PDB file of C-alpha atoms in Angstrom:
ATOM      1  CA  GLY A   1      26.313 -34.893 -26.933  1.00  0.00           C
ATOM      2  CA  GLU A   2      26.935 -32.172 -24.770  1.00  0.00           C
ATOM      3  CA  ASN A   3      25.336 -31.587 -21.497  1.00  0.00           C
ATOM      4  CA  VAL A   4      26.325 -29.121 -19.542  1.00  0.00           C
ATOM      5  CA  GLU A   5      24.916 -29.075 -14.917  1.00  0.00           C
ATOM      6  CA  GLN A   6      25.015 -25.220 -13.470  1.00  0.00           C
ATOM      7  CA  HIS A   7      24.736 -24.827  -9.384  1.00  0.00           C
ATOM      8  CA  PRO A   8      23.211 -23.518  -7.788  1.00  0.00           C
ATOM      9  CA  SER A   9      19.762 -22.299  -9.445  1.00  0.00           C
ATOM     10  CA  THR A  10      19.884 -18.667  -7.256  1.00  0.00           C
ATOM     11  CA  LEU A  11      21.467 -17.653  -5.563  1.00  0.00           C
ATOM     12  CA  SER A  12      21.368 -14.580  -3.140  1.00  0.00           C
ATOM     13  CA  VAL A  13      24.095 -12.585  -1.327  1.00  0.00           C
ATOM     14  CA  GLN A  14      24.882  -9.708   0.386  1.00  0.00           C
ATOM     15  CA  GLU A  15      26.569  -6.445  -1.959  1.00  0.00           C
ATOM     16  CA  GLY A  16      30.556  -6.887  -1.381  1.00  0.00           C
ATOM     17  CA  ASP A  17      30.507 -10.157  -0.800  1.00  0.00           C
ATOM     18  CA  SER A  18      31.733 -12.937  -3.440  1.00  0.00           C
ATOM     19  CA  ALA A  19      30.112 -15.287  -5.579  1.00  0.00           C
ATOM     20  CA  VAL A  20      30.819 -18.967  -6.817  1.00  0.00           C
ATOM     21  CA  ILE A  21      28.113 -20.719  -9.904  1.00  0.00           C
ATOM     22  CA  LYS A  22      29.405 -23.590 -10.314  1.00  0.00           C
ATOM     23  CA  CYS A  23      29.041 -25.684 -13.977  1.00  0.00           C
ATOM     24  CA  THR A  24      30.280 -29.110 -15.514  1.00  0.00           C
ATOM     25  CA  TYR A  25      30.416 -30.544 -18.878  1.00  0.00           C
ATOM     26  CA  SER A  26      30.214 -34.355 -20.511  1.00  0.00           C
ATOM     27  CA  ASP A  27      32.645 -33.881 -23.590  1.00  0.00           C
ATOM     28  CA  SER A  28      35.862 -34.140 -23.210  1.00  0.00           C
ATOM     29  CA  ALA A  29      36.585 -32.271 -26.585  1.00  0.00           C
ATOM     30  CA  SER A  30      34.674 -28.343 -25.324  1.00  0.00           C
ATOM     31  CA  ASN A  31      37.566 -26.446 -25.401  1.00  0.00           C
ATOM     32  CA  TYR A  32      35.015 -23.055 -25.165  1.00  0.00           C
ATOM     33  CA  PHE A  33      33.344 -22.161 -22.330  1.00  0.00           C
ATOM     34  CA  PRO A  34      31.268 -18.805 -21.966  1.00  0.00           C
ATOM     35  CA  TRP A  35      30.336 -17.005 -19.550  1.00  0.00           C
ATOM     36  CA  TYR A  36      26.278 -14.946 -20.885  1.00  0.00           C
ATOM     37  CA  LYS A  37      24.978 -12.100 -18.167  1.00  0.00           C
ATOM     38  CA  GLN A  38      21.256 -11.944 -18.799  1.00  0.00           C
ATOM     39  CA  GLU A  39      19.136  -8.635 -17.524  1.00  0.00           C
ATOM     40  CA  LEU A  40      15.201  -8.810 -17.036  1.00  0.00           C
ATOM     41  CA  GLY A  41      13.607  -8.389 -20.670  1.00  0.00           C
ATOM     42  CA  LYS A  42      17.665  -8.697 -22.299  1.00  0.00           C
ATOM     43  CA  ARG A  43      19.389 -10.780 -24.443  1.00  0.00           C
ATOM     44  CA  PRO A  44      21.857 -12.777 -22.903  1.00  0.00           C
ATOM     45  CA  GLN A  45      25.295 -10.344 -23.264  1.00  0.00           C
ATOM     46  CA  LEU A  46      28.868 -12.692 -23.166  1.00  0.00           C
ATOM     47  CA  ILE A  47      30.975 -11.189 -19.421  1.00  0.00           C
ATOM     48  CA  ILE A  48      33.702 -12.924 -19.633  1.00  0.00           C
ATOM     49  CA  ASP A  49      35.139 -16.353 -21.715  1.00  0.00           C
ATOM     50  CA  ILE A  50      37.852 -18.748 -21.640  1.00  0.00           C
ATOM     51  CA  ARG A  51      39.712 -21.522 -24.003  1.00  0.00           C
ATOM     52  CA  SER A  52      40.700 -25.033 -22.933  1.00  0.00           C
ATOM     53  CA  ASN A  53      44.284 -23.293 -23.400  1.00  0.00           C
ATOM     54  CA  VAL A  54      44.174 -21.240 -20.012  1.00  0.00           C
ATOM     55  CA  GLY A  55      43.239 -22.393 -16.366  1.00  0.00           C
ATOM     56  CA  GLU A  56      42.046 -19.160 -14.933  1.00  0.00           C
ATOM     57  CA  LYS A  57      41.089 -15.815 -16.406  1.00  0.00           C
ATOM     58  CA  LYS A  58      40.286 -12.322 -15.166  1.00  0.00           C
ATOM     59  CA  ASP A  59      38.353  -9.273 -15.560  1.00  0.00           C
ATOM     60  CA  GLN A  60      38.142  -6.327 -12.835  1.00  0.00           C
ATOM     61  CA  ARG A  61      35.484  -8.084 -10.029  1.00  0.00           C
ATOM     62  CA  ILE A  62      35.025 -10.909 -12.359  1.00  0.00           C
ATOM     63  CA  ALA A  63      36.874 -13.893 -13.243  1.00  0.00           C
ATOM     64  CA  VAL A  64      36.638 -17.548 -14.525  1.00  0.00           C
ATOM     65  CA  THR A  65      38.462 -20.514 -13.876  1.00  0.00           C
ATOM     66  CA  LEU A  66      38.722 -24.304 -15.610  1.00  0.00           C
ATOM     67  CA  ASN A  67      39.755 -27.405 -14.342  1.00  0.00           C
ATOM     68  CA  LYS A  68      39.603 -29.449 -17.994  1.00  0.00           C
ATOM     69  CA  THR A  69      40.514 -32.679 -15.448  1.00  0.00           C
ATOM     70  CA  ALA A  70      37.621 -31.935 -13.648  1.00  0.00           C
ATOM     71  CA  LYS A  71      35.712 -31.006 -16.488  1.00  0.00           C
ATOM     72  CA  HIS A  72      34.538 -28.408 -14.167  1.00  0.00           C
ATOM     73  CA  PHE A  73      34.599 -24.459 -15.158  1.00  0.00           C
ATOM     74  CA  SER A  74      33.665 -21.882 -12.846  1.00  0.00           C
ATOM     75  CA  LEU A  75      32.036 -18.231 -12.456  1.00  0.00           C
ATOM     76  CA  HIS A  76      34.095 -15.483  -9.373  1.00  0.00           C
ATOM     77  CA  ILE A  77      32.445 -12.616  -8.550  1.00  0.00           C
ATOM     78  CA  THR A  78      34.283 -10.458  -6.300  1.00  0.00           C
ATOM     79  CA  GLU A  79      32.637  -7.042  -4.326  1.00  0.00           C
ATOM     80  CA  THR A  80      28.990  -7.950  -5.802  1.00  0.00           C
ATOM     81  CA  GLN A  81      27.022  -4.905  -6.298  1.00  0.00           C
ATOM     82  CA  PRO A  82      23.238  -4.715  -6.672  1.00  0.00           C
ATOM     83  CA  GLU A  83      23.719  -4.167 -11.031  1.00  0.00           C
ATOM     84  CA  ASP A  84      25.976  -8.353 -10.222  1.00  0.00           C
ATOM     85  CA  SER A  85      21.665  -8.647 -10.460  1.00  0.00           C
ATOM     86  CA  ALA A  86      20.730 -11.259 -13.003  1.00  0.00           C
ATOM     87  CA  VAL A  87      20.995 -14.659 -14.119  1.00  0.00           C
ATOM     88  CA  TYR A  88      24.269 -16.355 -15.681  1.00  0.00           C
ATOM     89  CA  PHE A  89      24.625 -18.336 -17.770  1.00  0.00           C
ATOM     90  CA  CYS A  90      27.538 -20.798 -18.993  1.00  0.00           C
ATOM     91  CA  ALA A  91      27.882 -22.703 -21.845  1.00  0.00           C
ATOM     92  CA  ALA A  92      30.486 -25.114 -23.526  1.00  0.00           C
ATOM     93  CA  THR A  93      31.163 -25.845 -27.085  1.00  0.00           C
ATOM     94  CA  ASP A  94      30.723 -29.424 -28.772  1.00  0.00           C
ATOM     95  CA  SER A  95      32.895 -30.613 -31.634  1.00  0.00           C
ATOM     96  CA  TRP A  96      30.926 -29.132 -34.091  1.00  0.00           C
ATOM     97  CA  GLY A  97      30.556 -25.120 -32.615  1.00  0.00           C
ATOM     98  CA  LYS A  98      27.263 -26.047 -31.280  1.00  0.00           C
ATOM     99  CA  PHE A  99      26.579 -23.904 -28.312  1.00  0.00           C
ATOM    100  CA  GLN A 100      25.033 -25.781 -24.525  1.00  0.00           C
ATOM    101  CA  PHE A 101      23.986 -23.947 -21.576  1.00  0.00           C
ATOM    102  CA  GLY A 102      23.584 -24.012 -18.382  1.00  0.00           C
ATOM    103  CA  ALA A 103      19.938 -24.092 -16.636  1.00  0.00           C
ATOM    104  CA  GLY A 104      20.578 -20.875 -15.321  1.00  0.00           C
ATOM    105  CA  THR A 105      21.800 -19.137 -12.122  1.00  0.00           C
ATOM    106  CA  GLN A 106      19.447 -16.640 -10.496  1.00  0.00           C
ATOM    107  CA  VAL A 107      22.320 -14.308  -8.749  1.00  0.00           C
ATOM    108  CA  VAL A 108      20.457 -11.893  -6.278  1.00  0.00           C
ATOM    109  CA  VAL A 109      22.592  -9.159  -4.422  1.00  0.00           C
ATOM    110  CA  THR A 110      20.761  -7.204  -1.830  1.00  0.00           C
ATOM    111  CA  PRO A 111      22.076  -3.674  -0.085  1.00  0.00           C
TER     112      PRO A 111
ATOM    113  CA  ASN B   1      27.159  -2.239 -37.208  1.00  0.00           C
ATOM    114  CA  ALA B   2      24.297  -3.791 -35.591  1.00  0.00           C
ATOM    115  CA  GLY B   3      24.995  -6.818 -35.019  1.00  0.00           C
ATOM    116  CA  VAL B   4      22.061  -9.221 -34.547  1.00  0.00           C
ATOM    117  CA  THR B   5      18.476  -7.434 -35.715  1.00  0.00           C
ATOM    118  CA  GLN B   6      15.456  -9.489 -34.474  1.00  0.00           C
ATOM    119  CA  THR B   7      11.326  -8.286 -35.467  1.00  0.00           C
ATOM    120  CA  PRO B   8       9.515  -8.641 -33.547  1.00  0.00           C
ATOM    121  CA  LYS B   9      10.056  -8.199 -30.262  1.00  0.00           C
ATOM    122  CA  PHE B  10       6.368  -9.131 -29.170  1.00  0.00           C
ATOM    123  CA  GLN B  11       3.606 -11.405 -31.599  1.00  0.00           C
ATOM    124  CA  VAL B  12       0.104 -12.645 -29.869  1.00  0.00           C
ATOM    125  CA  LEU B  13      -0.750 -15.835 -32.110  1.00  0.00           C
ATOM    126  CA  LYS B  14      -3.739 -18.042 -31.887  1.00  0.00           C
ATOM    127  CA  THR B  15      -3.467 -21.850 -32.001  1.00  0.00           C
ATOM    128  CA  GLY B  16      -2.360 -23.035 -35.543  1.00  0.00           C
ATOM    129  CA  GLN B  17      -1.908 -19.357 -37.055  1.00  0.00           C
ATOM    130  CA  SER B  18       1.346 -19.358 -38.974  1.00  0.00           C
ATOM    131  CA  MET B  19       3.704 -16.882 -38.849  1.00  0.00           C
ATOM    132  CA  THR B  20       7.895 -16.329 -39.536  1.00  0.00           C
ATOM    133  CA  LEU B  21      10.315 -14.342 -36.728  1.00  0.00           C
ATOM    134  CA  GLN B  22      12.835 -12.497 -38.750  1.00  0.00           C
ATOM    135  CA  CYS B  23      16.417 -12.446 -38.020  1.00  0.00           C
ATOM    136  CA  ALA B  24      19.467 -10.262 -39.548  1.00  0.00           C
ATOM    137  CA  GLN B  25      22.562  -9.626 -38.028  1.00  0.00           C
ATOM    138  CA  ASP B  26      25.495  -7.231 -39.615  1.00  0.00           C
ATOM    139  CA  MET B  27      28.669  -8.673 -39.035  1.00  0.00           C
ATOM    140  CA  ASN B  28      29.071 -11.314 -42.181  1.00  0.00           C
ATOM    141  CA  HIS B  29      29.046 -14.074 -39.746  1.00  0.00           C
ATOM    142  CA  GLU B  30      28.410 -17.516 -41.669  1.00  0.00           C
ATOM    143  CA  TYR B  31      27.096 -19.213 -38.557  1.00  0.00           C
ATOM    144  CA  MET B  32      23.670 -18.503 -36.997  1.00  0.00           C
ATOM    145  CA  SER B  33      20.689 -20.209 -34.892  1.00  0.00           C
ATOM    146  CA  TRP B  34      17.997 -20.252 -32.937  1.00  0.00           C
ATOM    147  CA  TYR B  35      17.048 -20.666 -29.181  1.00  0.00           C
ATOM    148  CA  ARG B  36      13.971 -20.244 -27.323  1.00  0.00           C
ATOM    149  CA  GLN B  37      14.157 -19.386 -23.874  1.00  0.00           C
ATOM    150  CA  ASP B  38      11.861 -20.878 -21.436  1.00  0.00           C
ATOM    151  CA  PRO B  39      12.200 -20.185 -17.517  1.00  0.00           C
ATOM    152  CA  GLY B  40      14.315 -22.949 -15.428  1.00  0.00           C
ATOM    153  CA  MET B  41      15.518 -24.152 -19.278  1.00  0.00           C
ATOM    154  CA  GLY B  42      18.065 -22.136 -20.228  1.00  0.00           C
ATOM    155  CA  LEU B  43      18.686 -21.425 -23.717  1.00  0.00           C
ATOM    156  CA  ARG B  44      17.270 -24.925 -25.958  1.00  0.00           C
ATOM    157  CA  LEU B  45      18.691 -24.666 -29.492  1.00  0.00           C
ATOM    158  CA  ILE B  46      15.580 -25.384 -32.008  1.00  0.00           C
ATOM    159  CA  HIS B  47      17.704 -24.768 -35.358  1.00  0.00           C
ATOM    160  CA  TYR B  48      21.323 -23.243 -37.353  1.00  0.00           C
ATOM    161  CA  SER B  49      22.836 -22.649 -39.939  1.00  0.00           C
ATOM    162  CA  VAL B  50      26.784 -23.388 -40.757  1.00  0.00           C
ATOM    163  CA  GLY B  51      25.898 -20.810 -44.102  1.00  0.00           C
ATOM    164  CA  ALA B  52      23.815 -20.409 -46.241  1.00  0.00           C
ATOM    165  CA  GLY B  53      22.065 -22.511 -47.699  1.00  0.00           C
ATOM    166  CA  ILE B  54      22.859 -25.262 -45.267  1.00  0.00           C
ATOM    167  CA  THR B  55      20.795 -25.758 -42.380  1.00  0.00           C
ATOM    168  CA  ASP B  56      20.448 -28.906 -39.669  1.00  0.00           C
ATOM    169  CA  GLN B  57      18.133 -29.328 -36.432  1.00  0.00           C
ATOM    170  CA  GLY B  58      19.319 -28.365 -33.090  1.00  0.00           C
ATOM    171  CA  GLU B  59      17.712 -30.281 -30.009  1.00  0.00           C
ATOM    172  CA  VAL B  60      14.208 -28.555 -30.120  1.00  0.00           C
ATOM    173  CA  PRO B  61      13.358 -28.695 -33.509  1.00  0.00           C
ATOM    174  CA  ASN B  62       9.864 -29.973 -34.246  1.00  0.00           C
ATOM    175  CA  GLY B  63       7.302 -27.465 -34.907  1.00  0.00           C
ATOM    176  CA  TYR B  64       9.576 -25.056 -36.554  1.00  0.00           C
ATOM    177  CA  ASN B  65      11.027 -24.661 -40.184  1.00  0.00           C
ATOM    178  CA  VAL B  66      14.145 -22.048 -40.822  1.00  0.00           C
ATOM    179  CA  SER B  67      16.043 -21.619 -44.204  1.00  0.00           C
ATOM    180  CA  ARG B  68      19.300 -20.094 -44.967  1.00  0.00           C
ATOM    181  CA  SER B  69      19.358 -18.123 -48.308  1.00  0.00           C
ATOM    182  CA  THR B  70      21.245 -15.029 -48.109  1.00  0.00           C
ATOM    183  CA  THR B  71      24.277 -14.485 -45.196  1.00  0.00           C
ATOM    184  CA  GLU B  72      22.768 -12.197 -43.399  1.00  0.00           C
ATOM    185  CA  ASP B  73      19.066 -13.374 -42.880  1.00  0.00           C
ATOM    186  CA  PHE B  74      17.787 -15.995 -41.081  1.00  0.00           C
ATOM    187  CA  PRO B  75      14.320 -16.496 -40.252  1.00  0.00           C
ATOM    188  CA  LEU B  76      12.301 -18.831 -38.369  1.00  0.00           C
ATOM    189  CA  ARG B  77       9.244 -20.299 -38.964  1.00  0.00           C
ATOM    190  CA  LEU B  78       5.959 -21.722 -36.615  1.00  0.00           C
ATOM    191  CA  LEU B  79       4.349 -23.896 -39.493  1.00  0.00           C
ATOM    192  CA  SER B  80       0.309 -24.001 -37.008  1.00  0.00           C
ATOM    193  CA  ALA B  81       1.466 -22.162 -33.508  1.00  0.00           C
ATOM    194  CA  ALA B  82       0.894 -24.671 -30.329  1.00  0.00           C
ATOM    195  CA  PRO B  83       0.015 -23.269 -26.853  1.00  0.00           C
ATOM    196  CA  SER B  84       3.919 -25.515 -26.126  1.00  0.00           C
ATOM    197  CA  GLN B  85       5.210 -22.774 -28.359  1.00  0.00           C
ATOM    198  CA  THR B  86       4.391 -19.695 -25.978  1.00  0.00           C
ATOM    199  CA  SER B  87       8.265 -18.959 -25.581  1.00  0.00           C
ATOM    200  CA  VAL B  88      11.141 -16.131 -25.677  1.00  0.00           C
ATOM    201  CA  TYR B  89      13.074 -17.102 -28.725  1.00  0.00           C
ATOM    202  CA  PHE B  90      16.545 -15.626 -29.672  1.00  0.00           C
ATOM    203  CA  CYS B  91      18.451 -15.543 -32.940  1.00  0.00           C
ATOM    204  CA  ALA B  92      22.033 -15.741 -32.183  1.00  0.00           C
ATOM    205  CA  SER B  93      26.042 -15.421 -34.426  1.00  0.00           C
ATOM    206  CA  LYS B  94      28.688 -16.342 -34.903  1.00  0.00           C
ATOM    207  CA  ARG B  95      31.380 -15.916 -37.378  1.00  0.00           C
ATOM    208  CA  SER B  96      31.909 -19.425 -38.326  1.00  0.00           C
ATOM    209  CA  SER B  97      31.121 -23.014 -37.138  1.00  0.00           C
ATOM    210  CA  ARG B  98      34.921 -23.006 -34.559  1.00  0.00           C
ATOM    211  CA  GLY B  99      34.055 -24.052 -31.139  1.00  0.00           C
ATOM    212  CA  THR B 100      35.729 -21.001 -29.987  1.00  0.00           C
ATOM    213  CA  ASP B 101      34.154 -18.321 -32.268  1.00  0.00           C
ATOM    214  CA  THR B 102      32.624 -15.450 -29.913  1.00  0.00           C
ATOM    215  CA  GLN B 103      28.096 -15.628 -30.344  1.00  0.00           C
ATOM    216  CA  TYR B 104      26.182 -12.894 -30.012  1.00  0.00           C
ATOM    217  CA  PHE B 105      22.640 -12.670 -29.561  1.00  0.00           C
ATOM    218  CA  GLY B 106      19.336 -10.530 -31.031  1.00  0.00           C
ATOM    219  CA  PRO B 107      17.248  -9.252 -28.941  1.00  0.00           C
ATOM    220  CA  GLY B 108      14.742 -11.044 -28.195  1.00  0.00           C
ATOM    221  CA  THR B 109      10.934 -12.329 -29.570  1.00  0.00           C
ATOM    222  CA  ARG B 110       8.520 -12.851 -26.876  1.00  0.00           C
ATOM    223  CA  LEU B 111       5.935 -14.719 -28.606  1.00  0.00           C
ATOM    224  CA  THR B 112       2.595 -15.567 -26.995  1.00  0.00           C
ATOM    225  CA  VAL B 113       0.334 -18.130 -28.301  1.00  0.00           C
ATOM    226  CA  LEU B 114      -3.276 -18.772 -26.983  1.00  0.00           C
TER     227      LEU B 114
END
């Protein structure tokens, strides 16, 4: 089955700097790669996703890049703000539509 | 639309007790899932359903049962609770079993087993 690895597990950045989280996956048939943000005590919320026919997608300060050959994808957050502090999860879907999640990255943005 | 709803928000059980976590969605989604979330381990799939009357096991199914009698509801049953089942449980739904459908989460149930 699919296996997703996520790095780093924690990330501390200064406000205004960029943050990058990387994920690798194992199933070459995976074709959908969402990123979720989870604030403390809340549900995971989709922030951006990318499908396998696209190499990069942007939405304001966040972007995701996908390298299908290398089987890795990354989340980029620019001009970080305190409200970006949260746990971020990457995921990949397998051939049957099941999601496999990474272990999560705790992002702390310090003023 | 209320989206995905879960009850209760919090629950404390004693070892050996049984209970049912409720999940409902009003988006007419065929595909529903249950995950548990433990610190440092991400979200792990317990059971899932691709439509009414069809369920299957995920990564960590032991100690849990599910059924799907309607499109809207997907309850998770703990038959005999154990401390190892202390966790946060999330129900989720998506339109179909297509790999590219977006998945939406409920607010979660925090369960403590003493």
